[in-house]
Amino acid sequence: MARTLFGTDGIRGRANGIITPELALRVGMAAGLVFQRGDHRHRVVIGKDTRLSGYMIENALVAGFTAVGMDVLLLGPMPTPAVAMLTHSMRADLGVMISASHNPYDDNGIKLFGPDGYKLSDELETRIEALISGDMGSMLAQPADMGRAKRIESVHARYIEFAKRTLPRNQSFDGLRVVVDCANGAAYRVAPEALWELGCEVITIGDQPDGFNINRDVGSTAPEALAAKVREVRADIGIALDGDADRVLIVDEKGRLVDGDQLMAVVAESFHEDGRLSRNGIVATVMSNLGLERHLADLGLTLARTPVGDRYVLEHMRAHGFNVGGEQSGHIILSDYSTTGDGLVAALQVLAMVQRRQRPVSEVCHRFEPLPQILRNVRYKSGRPLENDGVLKAIAAAELKLNSHGRLLIRPSGTEPVIRVMAEGDNRDLVEAVVNDVVEAVGLAAA
């Protein structure tokens, strides 16, 4: 059975469009049934970001889980990595995060974590989908066996302590002026508190969620506000989280953006120096800049590439024993600490490197010169443009032109009818030319 609800990061879509109360109810029932194993009292933890629709989805999930006999622990607004950590820490059978990550407020989503804190396998998601589309009436709990729900108040402090413990015991950030942009999302409380407790002078933006303003002109997808604030208050560094705080980007003291590729280089060098890099390299996706790969090679380190999506990065890390991986977009996975991307934990590692070097962030976090990289999207209505003869010929010609001086990547989007065309290389004019050629061919095939 092919999955139709679950994508690469749970179930996501427009609130009250795709993500309806009925769907959330059935997800709760189905996931609860799949994760009832043994005779113990089963329980699930549920966290959410700050979207208005989170209330509706949370209540529907609670109804579904309790209907099949699972107890529910409600965490309130918490980062996705905190939910993953608490699922394991609190010995829950299942964890749920209600979030659409960096999407606008009118979208929402449901992410599921197993008892080990990792996202579910394709096989488990397929089993849950099969139950959602079927009749679960005969599987409901007897009246005496229905679940209970309660809200847990201490979880913010637990996550802050967890994040702080990823650093050496005596680590302090005294003297660092930090602007943190919480994207009006799930980390609006925990991120500023954690940074303050570690000694930072903290200036916060994007910390006034109202149900509608998550990711709106703030956060890692809109870092311009952070860059302006860093320059205004003459901060040492800016930290931009996204709506569910599983990704992070940095702004240096000059207001310039530092992407996930540079951050992976910083962390890889730090871990390598300390002998903490479990393999002689890291894992990233096909979108990471070739400059990162060359920089790591100069250090004697490798770069393993996966398809786009943090779940594929993590799968490769687990299968091959890597402990550092991530995406250019800011998902940084440090598997010594977390089972998923954790924006706050990654930011703390960068701050530790800045404090160790005693140099400006613009120097510490600029590890290599990225190659010119151009990405363009071509929207199509139907069909399979990438199988068109003209497109295939254009791709072959582009690869021949780049030869060994760059990379060409063409892939369909997993979430919308779009073909993404990316090329990078040493010569910017050549990169632009090959991208234009392929985009033109795809456009003609998609017309």
mmCIF file with all atom_site columns, N, CA and C in Angstrom, residues 52-100:
data_model
loop_
_atom_site.group_PDB
_atom_site.id
_atom_site.type_symbol
_atom_site.label_atom_id
_atom_site.label_alt_id
_atom_site.label_comp_id
_atom_site.label_asym_id
_atom_site.label_entity_id
_atom_site.label_seq_id
_atom_site.pdbx_PDB_ins_code
_atom_site.Cartn_x
_atom_site.Cartn_y
_atom_site.Cartn_z
_atom_site.occupancy
_atom_site.B_iso_or_equiv
_atom_site.pdbx_formal_charge
_atom_site.auth_seq_id
_atom_site.auth_comp_id
_atom_site.auth_asym_id
_atom_site.auth_atom_id
_atom_site.pdbx_PDB_model_num
ATOM 1   N N  . LEU A 1 52  ? -2.915  28.973 15.566 1.00 0.00 ? 52  LEU A N  1
ATOM 2   C CA . LEU A 1 52  ? -4.275  28.964 16.111 1.00 0.00 ? 52  LEU A CA 1
ATOM 3   C C  . LEU A 1 52  ? -4.906  27.589 15.993 1.00 0.00 ? 52  LEU A C  1
ATOM 4   N N  . SER A 1 53  ? -4.678  26.909 14.881 1.00 0.00 ? 53  SER A N  1
ATOM 5   C CA . SER A 1 53  ? -5.315  25.603 14.649 1.00 0.00 ? 53  SER A CA 1
ATOM 6   C C  . SER A 1 53  ? -4.769  24.512 15.561 1.00 0.00 ? 53  SER A C  1
ATOM 7   N N  . GLY A 1 54  ? -3.682  24.805 16.297 1.00 0.00 ? 54  GLY A N  1
ATOM 8   C CA . GLY A 1 54  ? -3.133  23.802 17.200 1.00 0.00 ? 54  GLY A CA 1
ATOM 9   C C  . GLY A 1 54  ? -4.111  23.379 18.276 1.00 0.00 ? 54  GLY A C  1
ATOM 10  N N  . TYR A 1 55  ? -4.954  24.307 18.740 1.00 0.00 ? 55  TYR A N  1
ATOM 11  C CA . TYR A 1 55  ? -5.941  23.958 19.759 1.00 0.00 ? 55  TYR A CA 1
ATOM 12  C C  . TYR A 1 55  ? -6.908  22.901 19.234 1.00 0.00 ? 55  TYR A C  1
ATOM 13  N N  . MET A 1 56  ? -7.413  23.127 18.045 1.00 0.00 ? 56  MET A N  1
ATOM 14  C CA . MET A 1 56  ? -8.371  22.208 17.430 1.00 0.00 ? 56  MET A CA 1
ATOM 15  C C  . MET A 1 56  ? -7.752  20.824 17.227 1.00 0.00 ? 56  MET A C  1
ATOM 16  N N  . ILE A 1 57  ? -6.554  20.800 16.659 1.00 0.00 ? 57  ILE A N  1
ATOM 17  C CA . ILE A 1 57  ? -5.910  19.519 16.346 1.00 0.00 ? 57  ILE A CA 1
ATOM 18  C C  . ILE A 1 57  ? -5.534  18.778 17.618 1.00 0.00 ? 57  ILE A C  1
ATOM 19  N N  . GLU A 1 58  ? -5.039  19.519 18.617 1.00 0.00 ? 58  GLU A N  1
ATOM 20  C CA . GLU A 1 58  ? -4.658  18.913 19.892 1.00 0.00 ? 58  GLU A CA 1
ATOM 21  C C  . GLU A 1 58  ? -5.844  18.202 20.533 1.00 0.00 ? 58  GLU A C  1
ATOM 22  N N  . ASN A 1 59  ? -6.986  18.887 20.588 1.00 0.00 ? 59  ASN A N  1
ATOM 23  C CA . ASN A 1 59  ? -8.163  18.283 21.218 1.00 0.00 ? 59  ASN A CA 1
ATOM 24  C C  . ASN A 1 59  ? -8.673  17.069 20.457 1.00 0.00 ? 59  ASN A C  1
ATOM 25  N N  . ALA A 1 60  ? -8.618  17.126 19.129 1.00 0.00 ? 60  ALA A N  1
ATOM 26  C CA . ALA A 1 60  ? -9.065  15.982 18.334 1.00 0.00 ? 60  ALA A CA 1
ATOM 27  C C  . ALA A 1 60  ? -8.128  14.787 18.528 1.00 0.00 ? 60  ALA A C  1
ATOM 28  N N  . LEU A 1 61  ? -6.826  15.042 18.585 1.00 0.00 ? 61  LEU A N  1
ATOM 29  C CA . LEU A 1 61  ? -5.873  13.956 18.844 1.00 0.00 ? 61  LEU A CA 1
ATOM 30  C C  . LEU A 1 61  ? -6.105  13.339 20.214 1.00 0.00 ? 61  LEU A C  1
ATOM 31  N N  . VAL A 1 62  ? -6.345  14.183 21.224 1.00 0.00 ? 62  VAL A N  1
ATOM 32  C CA . VAL A 1 62  ? -6.609  13.671 22.574 1.00 0.00 ? 62  VAL A CA 1
ATOM 33  C C  . VAL A 1 62  ? -7.819  12.746 22.559 1.00 0.00 ? 62  VAL A C  1
ATOM 34  N N  . ALA A 1 63  ? -8.868  13.153 21.845 1.00 0.00 ? 63  ALA A N  1
ATOM 35  C CA . ALA A 1 63  ? -10.063 12.308 21.762 1.00 0.00 ? 63  ALA A CA 1
ATOM 36  C C  . ALA A 1 63  ? -9.732  10.963 21.121 1.00 0.00 ? 63  ALA A C  1
ATOM 37  N N  . GLY A 1 64  ? -8.929  10.987 20.061 1.00 0.00 ? 64  GLY A N  1
ATOM 38  C CA . GLY A 1 64  ? -8.570  9.741  19.395 1.00 0.00 ? 64  GLY A CA 1
ATOM 39  C C  . GLY A 1 64  ? -7.736  8.827  20.265 1.00 0.00 ? 64  GLY A C  1
ATOM 40  N N  . PHE A 1 65  ? -6.709  9.376  20.901 1.00 0.00 ? 65  PHE A N  1
ATOM 41  C CA . PHE A 1 65  ? -5.835  8.550  21.736 1.00 0.00 ? 65  PHE A CA 1
ATOM 42  C C  . PHE A 1 65  ? -6.575  7.983  22.946 1.00 0.00 ? 65  PHE A C  1
ATOM 43  N N  . THR A 1 66  ? -7.346  8.812  23.635 1.00 0.00 ? 66  THR A N  1
ATOM 44  C CA . THR A 1 66  ? -8.043  8.317  24.822 1.00 0.00 ? 66  THR A CA 1
ATOM 45  C C  . THR A 1 66  ? -9.116  7.297  24.438 1.00 0.00 ? 66  THR A C  1
ATOM 46  N N  . ALA A 1 67  ? -9.690  7.436  23.241 1.00 0.00 ? 67  ALA A N  1
ATOM 47  C CA . ALA A 1 67  ? -10.721 6.495  22.803 1.00 0.00 ? 67  ALA A CA 1
ATOM 48  C C  . ALA A 1 67  ? -10.191 5.077  22.641 1.00 0.00 ? 67  ALA A C  1
ATOM 49  N N  . VAL A 1 68  ? -8.880  4.945  22.361 1.00 0.00 ? 68  VAL A N  1
ATOM 50  C CA . VAL A 1 68  ? -8.305  3.604  22.217 1.00 0.00 ? 68  VAL A CA 1
ATOM 51  C C  . VAL A 1 68  ? -7.511  3.195  23.453 1.00 0.00 ? 68  VAL A C  1
ATOM 52  N N  . GLY A 1 69  ? -7.646  3.980  24.539 1.00 0.00 ? 69  GLY A N  1
ATOM 53  C CA . GLY A 1 69  ? -7.074  3.556  25.810 1.00 0.00 ? 69  GLY A CA 1
ATOM 54  C C  . GLY A 1 69  ? -5.701  4.099  26.141 1.00 0.00 ? 69  GLY A C  1
ATOM 55  N N  . MET A 1 70  ? -5.235  5.144  25.430 1.00 0.00 ? 70  MET A N  1
ATOM 56  C CA . MET A 1 70  ? -3.919  5.725  25.733 1.00 0.00 ? 70  MET A CA 1
ATOM 57  C C  . MET A 1 70  ? -4.074  6.965  26.600 1.00 0.00 ? 70  MET A C  1
ATOM 58  N N  . ASP A 1 71  ? -3.218  7.079  27.624 1.00 0.00 ? 71  ASP A N  1
ATOM 59  C CA . ASP A 1 71  ? -3.155  8.303  28.411 1.00 0.00 ? 71  ASP A CA 1
ATOM 60  C C  . ASP A 1 71  ? -2.366  9.351  27.641 1.00 0.00 ? 71  ASP A C  1
ATOM 61  N N  . VAL A 1 72  ? -2.732  10.612 27.822 1.00 0.00 ? 72  VAL A N  1
ATOM 62  C CA . VAL A 1 72  ? -2.133  11.708 27.060 1.00 0.00 ? 72  VAL A CA 1
ATOM 63  C C  . VAL A 1 72  ? -1.487  12.711 28.007 1.00 0.00 ? 72  VAL A C  1
ATOM 64  N N  . LEU A 1 73  ? -0.243  13.065 27.722 1.00 0.00 ? 73  LEU A N  1
ATOM 65  C CA . LEU A 1 73  ? 0.461   14.119 28.451 1.00 0.00 ? 73  LEU A CA 1
ATOM 66  C C  . LEU A 1 73  ? 0.641   15.294 27.505 1.00 0.00 ? 73  LEU A C  1
ATOM 67  N N  . LEU A 1 74  ? 0.024   16.427 27.839 1.00 0.00 ? 74  LEU A N  1
ATOM 68  C CA . LEU A 1 74  ? 0.038   17.603 26.975 1.00 0.00 ? 74  LEU A CA 1
ATOM 69  C C  . LEU A 1 74  ? 1.170   18.534 27.390 1.00 0.00 ? 74  LEU A C  1
ATOM 70  N N  . LEU A 1 75  ? 2.050   18.859 26.441 1.00 0.00 ? 75  LEU A N  1
ATOM 71  C CA . LEU A 1 75  ? 3.230   19.664 26.719 1.00 0.00 ? 75  LEU A CA 1
ATOM 72  C C  . LEU A 1 75  ? 3.025   21.141 26.431 1.00 0.00 ? 75  LEU A C  1
ATOM 73  N N  . GLY A 1 76  ? 2.010   21.488 25.626 1.00 0.00 ? 76  GLY A N  1
ATOM 74  C CA . GLY A 1 76  ? 1.857   22.870 25.197 1.00 0.00 ? 76  GLY A CA 1
ATOM 75  C C  . GLY A 1 76  ? 2.883   23.229 24.132 1.00 0.00 ? 76  GLY A C  1
ATOM 76  N N  . PRO A 1 77  ? 3.092   24.536 23.869 1.00 0.00 ? 77  PRO A N  1
ATOM 77  C CA . PRO A 1 77  ? 4.058   24.944 22.842 1.00 0.00 ? 77  PRO A CA 1
ATOM 78  C C  . PRO A 1 77  ? 5.483   24.535 23.222 1.00 0.00 ? 77  PRO A C  1
ATOM 79  N N  . MET A 1 78  ? 6.083   23.688 22.413 1.00 0.00 ? 78  MET A N  1
ATOM 80  C CA . MET A 1 78  ? 7.427   23.183 22.644 1.00 0.00 ? 78  MET A CA 1
ATOM 81  C C  . MET A 1 78  ? 8.084   22.893 21.302 1.00 0.00 ? 78  MET A C  1
ATOM 82  N N  . PRO A 1 79  ? 9.416   23.066 21.196 1.00 0.00 ? 79  PRO A N  1
ATOM 83  C CA . PRO A 1 79  ? 10.095  22.736 19.942 1.00 0.00 ? 79  PRO A CA 1
ATOM 84  C C  . PRO A 1 79  ? 9.950   21.258 19.581 1.00 0.00 ? 79  PRO A C  1
ATOM 85  N N  . THR A 1 80  ? 9.993   20.973 18.296 1.00 0.00 ? 80  THR A N  1
ATOM 86  C CA . THR A 1 80  ? 9.934   19.584 17.836 1.00 0.00 ? 80  THR A CA 1
ATOM 87  C C  . THR A 1 80  ? 11.008  18.717 18.496 1.00 0.00 ? 80  THR A C  1
ATOM 88  N N  . PRO A 1 81  ? 12.281  19.150 18.548 1.00 0.00 ? 81  PRO A N  1
ATOM 89  C CA . PRO A 1 81  ? 13.280  18.292 19.192 1.00 0.00 ? 81  PRO A CA 1
ATOM 90  C C  . PRO A 1 81  ? 13.009  18.059 20.669 1.00 0.00 ? 81  PRO A C  1
ATOM 91  N N  . ALA A 1 82  ? 12.340  19.002 21.339 1.00 0.00 ? 82  ALA A N  1
ATOM 92  C CA . ALA A 1 82  ? 11.978  18.799 22.740 1.00 0.00 ? 82  ALA A CA 1
ATOM 93  C C  . ALA A 1 82  ? 10.949  17.690 22.870 1.00 0.00 ? 82  ALA A C  1
ATOM 94  N N  . VAL A 1 83  ? 9.987   17.650 21.948 1.00 0.00 ? 83  VAL A N  1
ATOM 95  C CA . VAL A 1 83  ? 8.983   16.585 21.978 1.00 0.00 ? 83  VAL A CA 1
ATOM 96  C C  . VAL A 1 83  ? 9.643   15.225 21.752 1.00 0.00 ? 83  VAL A C  1
ATOM 97  N N  . ALA A 1 84  ? 10.580  15.174 20.794 1.00 0.00 ? 84  ALA A N  1
ATOM 98  C CA . ALA A 1 84  ? 11.286  13.918 20.536 1.00 0.00 ? 84  ALA A CA 1
ATOM 99  C C  . ALA A 1 84  ? 12.063  13.478 21.771 1.00 0.00 ? 84  ALA A C  1
ATOM 100 N N  . MET A 1 85  ? 12.758  14.411 22.412 1.00 0.00 ? 85  MET A N  1
ATOM 101 C CA . MET A 1 85  ? 13.537  14.091 23.605 1.00 0.00 ? 85  MET A CA 1
ATOM 102 C C  . MET A 1 85  ? 12.640  13.641 24.753 1.00 0.00 ? 85  MET A C  1
ATOM 103 N N  . LEU A 1 86  ? 11.543  14.353 24.982 1.00 0.00 ? 86  LEU A N  1
ATOM 104 C CA . LEU A 1 86  ? 10.653  14.040 26.097 1.00 0.00 ? 86  LEU A CA 1
ATOM 105 C C  . LEU A 1 86  ? 9.901   12.729 25.882 1.00 0.00 ? 86  LEU A C  1
ATOM 106 N N  . THR A 1 87  ? 9.635   12.383 24.624 1.00 0.00 ? 87  THR A N  1
ATOM 107 C CA . THR A 1 87  ? 9.004   11.090 24.341 1.00 0.00 ? 87  THR A CA 1
ATOM 108 C C  . THR A 1 87  ? 9.849   9.963  24.916 1.00 0.00 ? 87  THR A C  1
ATOM 109 N N  . HIS A 1 88  ? 11.144  10.038 24.669 1.00 0.00 ? 88  HIS A N  1
ATOM 110 C CA . HIS A 1 88  ? 12.056  9.012  25.176 1.00 0.00 ? 88  HIS A CA 1
ATOM 111 C C  . HIS A 1 88  ? 12.277  9.165  26.679 1.00 0.00 ? 88  HIS A C  1
ATOM 112 N N  . SER A 1 89  ? 12.507  10.398 27.128 1.00 0.00 ? 89  SER A N  1
ATOM 113 C CA . SER A 1 89  ? 12.822  10.659 28.531 1.00 0.00 ? 89  SER A CA 1
ATOM 114 C C  . SER A 1 89  ? 11.669  10.273 29.460 1.00 0.00 ? 89  SER A C  1
ATOM 115 N N  . MET A 1 90  ? 10.433  10.510 29.028 1.00 0.00 ? 90  MET A N  1
ATOM 116 C CA . MET A 1 90  ? 9.270   10.235 29.863 1.00 0.00 ? 90  MET A CA 1
ATOM 117 C C  . MET A 1 90  ? 8.697   8.836  29.633 1.00 0.00 ? 90  MET A C  1
ATOM 118 N N  . ARG A 1 91  ? 9.451   8.028  28.886 1.00 0.00 ? 91  ARG A N  1
ATOM 119 C CA . ARG A 1 91  ? 9.101   6.624  28.638 1.00 0.00 ? 91  ARG A CA 1
ATOM 120 C C  . ARG A 1 91  ? 7.699   6.488  28.030 1.00 0.00 ? 91  ARG A C  1
ATOM 121 N N  . ALA A 1 92  ? 7.398   7.414  27.125 1.00 0.00 ? 92  ALA A N  1
ATOM 122 C CA . ALA A 1 92  ? 6.117   7.343  26.426 1.00 0.00 ? 92  ALA A CA 1
ATOM 123 C C  . ALA A 1 92  ? 6.209   6.330  25.292 1.00 0.00 ? 92  ALA A C  1
ATOM 124 N N  . ASP A 1 93  ? 5.076   5.822  24.878 1.00 0.00 ? 93  ASP A N  1
ATOM 125 C CA . ASP A 1 93  ? 5.029   4.882  23.762 1.00 0.00 ? 93  ASP A CA 1
ATOM 126 C C  . ASP A 1 93  ? 5.026   5.598  22.420 1.00 0.00 ? 93  ASP A C  1
ATOM 127 N N  . LEU A 1 94  ? 4.705   6.883  22.446 1.00 0.00 ? 94  LEU A N  1
ATOM 128 C CA . LEU A 1 94  ? 4.545   7.633  21.207 1.00 0.00 ? 94  LEU A CA 1
ATOM 129 C C  . LEU A 1 94  ? 4.655   9.118  21.520 1.00 0.00 ? 94  LEU A C  1
ATOM 130 N N  . GLY A 1 95  ? 5.206   9.883  20.576 1.00 0.00 ? 95  GLY A N  1
ATOM 131 C CA . GLY A 1 95  ? 5.243   11.337 20.688 1.00 0.00 ? 95  GLY A CA 1
ATOM 132 C C  . GLY A 1 95  ? 4.605   11.972 19.473 1.00 0.00 ? 95  GLY A C  1
ATOM 133 N N  . VAL A 1 96  ? 3.959   13.113 19.670 1.00 0.00 ? 96  VAL A N  1
ATOM 134 C CA . VAL A 1 96  ? 3.293   13.827 18.579 1.00 0.00 ? 96  VAL A CA 1
ATOM 135 C C  . VAL A 1 96  ? 3.674   15.298 18.641 1.00 0.00 ? 96  VAL A C  1
ATOM 136 N N  . MET A 1 97  ? 4.057   15.859 17.504 1.00 0.00 ? 97  MET A N  1
ATOM 137 C CA . MET A 1 97  ? 4.270   17.293 17.375 1.00 0.00 ? 97  MET A CA 1
ATOM 138 C C  . MET A 1 97  ? 3.285   17.849 16.367 1.00 0.00 ? 97  MET A C  1
ATOM 139 N N  . ILE A 1 98  ? 2.518   18.835 16.804 1.00 0.00 ? 98  ILE A N  1
ATOM 140 C CA . ILE A 1 98  ? 1.552   19.502 15.935 1.00 0.00 ? 98  ILE A CA 1
ATOM 141 C C  . ILE A 1 98  ? 2.224   20.750 15.376 1.00 0.00 ? 98  ILE A C  1
ATOM 142 N N  . SER A 1 99  ? 2.620   20.698 14.119 1.00 0.00 ? 99  SER A N  1
ATOM 143 C CA . SER A 1 99  ? 3.354   21.818 13.529 1.00 0.00 ? 99  SER A CA 1
ATOM 144 C C  . SER A 1 99  ? 3.448   21.654 12.025 1.00 0.00 ? 99  SER A C  1
ATOM 145 N N  . ALA A 1 100 ? 3.517   22.786 11.336 1.00 0.00 ? 100 ALA A N  1
ATOM 146 C CA . ALA A 1 100 ? 3.858   22.790 9.914  1.00 0.00 ? 100 ALA A CA 1
ATOM 147 C C  . ALA A 1 100 ? 5.188   23.490 9.713  1.00 0.00 ? 100 ALA A C  1
#
